GROMACS .gro file of C-alpha atoms in nm:
model
  167
    1MET     CA    1  -1.828   0.516  -1.363
    2GLY     CA    2  -1.966   0.167  -1.295
    3PRO     CA    3  -2.141   0.069  -0.973
    4ARG     CA    4  -1.835  -0.095  -0.815
    5THR     CA    5  -1.606   0.196  -0.898
    6ALA     CA    6  -1.871   0.433  -0.761
    7VAL     CA    7  -1.870   0.239  -0.431
    8ALA     CA    8  -1.489   0.240  -0.427
    9ASP     CA    9  -1.502   0.616  -0.478
   10ARG     CA   10  -1.737   0.651  -0.180
   11ILE     CA   11  -1.481   0.460   0.026
   12LEU     CA   12  -1.217   0.713  -0.079
   13LEU     CA   13  -1.458   0.993   0.012
   14SER     CA   14  -1.500   0.841   0.357
   15ALA     CA   15  -1.122   0.805   0.390
   16MET     CA   16  -1.078   1.175   0.324
   17ASP     CA   17  -1.374   1.284   0.537
   18GLY     CA   18  -1.247   1.513   0.809
   19TYR     CA   19  -0.891   1.506   0.677
   20ARG     CA   20  -0.691   1.820   0.740
   21PRO     CA   21  -0.336   1.845   0.606
   22GLU     CA   22  -0.092   1.850   0.896
   23GLY     CA   23   0.283   1.820   0.916
   24ASP     CA   24   0.540   1.811   0.643
   25TRP     CA   25   0.491   1.654   0.303
   26LYS     CA   26   0.597   1.306   0.419
   27GLN     CA   27   0.353   1.313   0.709
   28ARG     CA   28   0.075   1.421   0.473
   29VAL     CA   29   0.148   1.146   0.220
   30THR     CA   30   0.170   0.888   0.497
   31ALA     CA   31  -0.156   1.008   0.656
   32VAL     CA   32  -0.345   0.979   0.326
   33ALA     CA   33  -0.198   0.636   0.251
   34LEU     CA   34  -0.292   0.507   0.596
   35ARG     CA   35  -0.642   0.654   0.570
   36VAL     CA   36  -0.694   0.483   0.234
   37ARG     CA   37  -0.556   0.155   0.369
   38GLU     CA   38  -0.781   0.171   0.674
   39ALA     CA   39  -1.090   0.260   0.469
   40PHE     CA   40  -1.040  -0.028   0.227
   41GLY     CA   41  -0.954  -0.254   0.520
   42ARG     CA   42  -1.317  -0.214   0.626
   43HIS     CA   43  -1.428  -0.306   0.269
   44PRO     CA   44  -1.153  -0.539   0.143
   45GLN     CA   45  -1.364  -0.683  -0.138
   46LEU     CA   46  -1.354  -0.341  -0.308
   47ALA     CA   47  -0.980  -0.278  -0.269
   48ALA     CA   48  -0.897  -0.479  -0.579
   49VAL     CA   49  -1.166  -0.291  -0.774
   50TRP     CA   50  -1.001   0.037  -0.678
   51GLY     CA   51  -0.656  -0.102  -0.760
   52ARG     CA   52  -0.770  -0.207  -1.109
   53TYR     CA   53  -1.002   0.077  -1.197
   54ALA     CA   54  -0.921   0.399  -1.019
   55SER     CA   55  -1.246   0.591  -1.009
   56GLY     CA   56  -1.289   0.932  -1.162
   57GLY     CA   57  -1.508   1.052  -0.879
   58THR     CA   58  -1.466   1.310  -0.607
   59GLY     CA   59  -1.307   1.069  -0.359
   60SER     CA   60  -1.036   0.980  -0.606
   61ARG     CA   61  -0.982   1.347  -0.688
   62LEU     CA   62  -0.948   1.434  -0.318
   63VAL     CA   63  -0.679   1.168  -0.269
   64MET     CA   64  -0.498   1.273  -0.586
   65GLU     CA   65  -0.514   1.642  -0.498
   66GLU     CA   66  -0.375   1.594  -0.149
   67LEU     CA   67  -0.090   1.372  -0.268
   68LEU     CA   68  -0.002   1.618  -0.545
   69GLN     CA   69  -0.024   1.912  -0.303
   70ALA     CA   70   0.202   1.735  -0.054
   71LEU     CA   71   0.456   1.650  -0.322
   72SER     CA   72   0.441   2.011  -0.442
   73THR     CA   73   0.554   2.129  -0.100
   74SER     CA   74   0.837   1.873  -0.086
   75GLY     CA   75   1.082   2.065  -0.299
   76LEU     CA   76   1.065   1.820  -0.590
   77PRO     CA   77   1.098   1.986  -0.929
   78ASP     CA   78   0.757   2.015  -1.099
   79GLU     CA   79   0.853   1.767  -1.373
   80GLU     CA   80   0.923   1.499  -1.106
   81ILE     CA   81   0.588   1.536  -0.927
   82PRO     CA   82   0.367   1.340  -1.171
   83VAL     CA   83   0.620   1.053  -1.184
   84ARG     CA   84   0.650   1.037  -0.805
   85TYR     CA   85   0.273   1.067  -0.763
   86HIS     CA   86   0.225   0.772  -0.999
   87ARG     CA   87   0.475   0.558  -0.808
   88LEU     CA   88   0.305   0.639  -0.478
   89ALA     CA   89  -0.040   0.566  -0.623
   90VAL     CA   90   0.074   0.230  -0.766
   91LEU     CA   91   0.246   0.142  -0.438
   92VAL     CA   92  -0.053   0.229  -0.218
   93ALA     CA   93  -0.302   0.055  -0.450
   94ALA     CA   94  -0.086  -0.259  -0.460
   95LEU     CA   95  -0.036  -0.267  -0.084
   96VAL     CA   96  -0.405  -0.209  -0.016
   97ALA     CA   97  -0.517  -0.470  -0.270
   98SER     CA   98  -0.270  -0.734  -0.152
   99GLU     CA   99  -0.363  -0.677   0.212
  100ALA     CA  100  -0.729  -0.703   0.122
  101ALA     CA  101  -0.670  -1.025  -0.071
  102ILE     CA  102  -0.527  -1.188   0.238
  103GLY     CA  103  -0.799  -1.042   0.458
  104THR     CA  104  -1.083  -1.178   0.246
  105ALA     CA  105  -0.952  -1.535   0.231
  106PRO     CA  106  -1.165  -1.766   0.446
  107PRO     CA  107  -0.989  -1.918   0.751
  108PRO     CA  108  -0.945  -2.265   0.594
  109GLU     CA  109  -0.777  -2.108   0.290
  110ARG     CA  110  -0.548  -1.899   0.513
  111GLU     CA  111  -0.453  -2.211   0.710
  112GLN     CA  112  -0.383  -2.400   0.390
  113GLY     CA  113  -0.165  -2.111   0.266
  114LEU     CA  114   0.026  -2.108   0.595
  115GLU     CA  115   0.083  -2.482   0.572
  116LEU     CA  116   0.207  -2.450   0.213
  117PHE     CA  117   0.443  -2.176   0.330
  118ARG     CA  118   0.578  -2.401   0.607
  119VAL     CA  119   0.631  -2.687   0.364
  120ALA     CA  120   0.810  -2.459   0.116
  121VAL     CA  121   1.037  -2.313   0.383
  122PHE     CA  122   1.104  -2.597   0.623
  123GLY     CA  123   1.094  -2.875   0.364
  124ALA     CA  124   1.360  -2.716   0.144
  125ASP     CA  125   1.656  -2.936   0.059
  126PRO     CA  126   1.968  -2.756   0.192
  127ALA     CA  127   2.173  -2.875  -0.105
  128HIS     CA  128   1.941  -2.705  -0.354
  129PHE     CA  129   1.814  -2.415  -0.141
  130PRO     CA  130   2.097  -2.313   0.093
  131ALA     CA  131   1.977  -1.955   0.146
  132LEU     CA  132   1.621  -2.066   0.215
  133THR     CA  133   1.750  -2.324   0.461
  134ARG     CA  134   1.971  -2.066   0.631
  135PHE     CA  135   1.710  -1.790   0.665
  136GLY     CA  136   1.389  -1.995   0.663
  137ARG     CA  137   1.322  -1.985   1.036
  138ASP     CA  138   1.325  -1.604   1.028
  139ILE     CA  139   1.105  -1.551   0.720
  140LEU     CA  140   0.747  -1.450   0.794
  141PRO     CA  141   0.453  -1.557   0.579
  142LEU     CA  142   0.307  -1.277   0.367
  143GLY     CA  143   0.007  -1.237   0.594
  144ALA     CA  144   0.215  -1.171   0.906
  145GLU     CA  145   0.288  -0.821   1.032
  146ARG     CA  146   0.147  -0.656   0.721
  147ALA     CA  147   0.076  -0.315   0.875
  148PRO     CA  148   0.438  -0.249   0.978
  149ALA     CA  149   0.562  -0.388   0.646
  150CYS     CA  150   0.332  -0.154   0.451
  151GLU     CA  151   0.446   0.144   0.655
  152GLU     CA  152   0.814   0.055   0.603
  153ILE     CA  153   0.767   0.014   0.228
  154LEU     CA  154   0.592   0.351   0.208
  155ALA     CA  155   0.866   0.511   0.421
  156ALA     CA  156   1.130   0.372   0.183
  157GLN     CA  157   0.953   0.528  -0.115
  158LEU     CA  158   0.934   0.861   0.068
  159ALA     CA  159   1.304   0.837   0.156
  160ASP     CA  160   1.378   0.783  -0.212
  161ILE     CA  161   1.185   1.101  -0.295
  162GLU     CA  162   1.373   1.284  -0.022
  163ALA     CA  163   1.706   1.166  -0.169
  164THR     CA  164   1.599   1.298  -0.509
  165ILE     CA  165   1.520   1.637  -0.355
  166ALA     CA  166   1.859   1.648  -0.184
  167ARG     CA  167   2.040   1.592  -0.516
   0.00000   0.00000   0.00000
């Protein structure tokens, strides 16, 4: 394990420090995902490292074990658990890394991105971009309201798992 992946693993260790499984499987998965997001939110420069090179350390194992344990209690057939774990891991890593990327951009870069967003949305020619023109005023830039968006995306993935269990 390289030095950056070792530091990322320590962040995962800190995320799991004091964690006690509570609630049903969905609550457990959500709690771990939010803990990981919060921990990397304090160290956004390492979120992309973790997203690219999952560490093989104890922190990574703790996160993996809890997610697998939670999925095991969900009622999913055993053969579905690794697939669903992988989807959750990819989803959480992507959400954490993308949130960190926005969080580490310096203020002038964020302002420039917001201005480019405004130009793309409000400067769209209605003849060529009718849907963008119609919905443009209601579309939020990617940096806006990220926490609720992340939680909704995670909830949708969990609902998909729940639908699989019900079948």
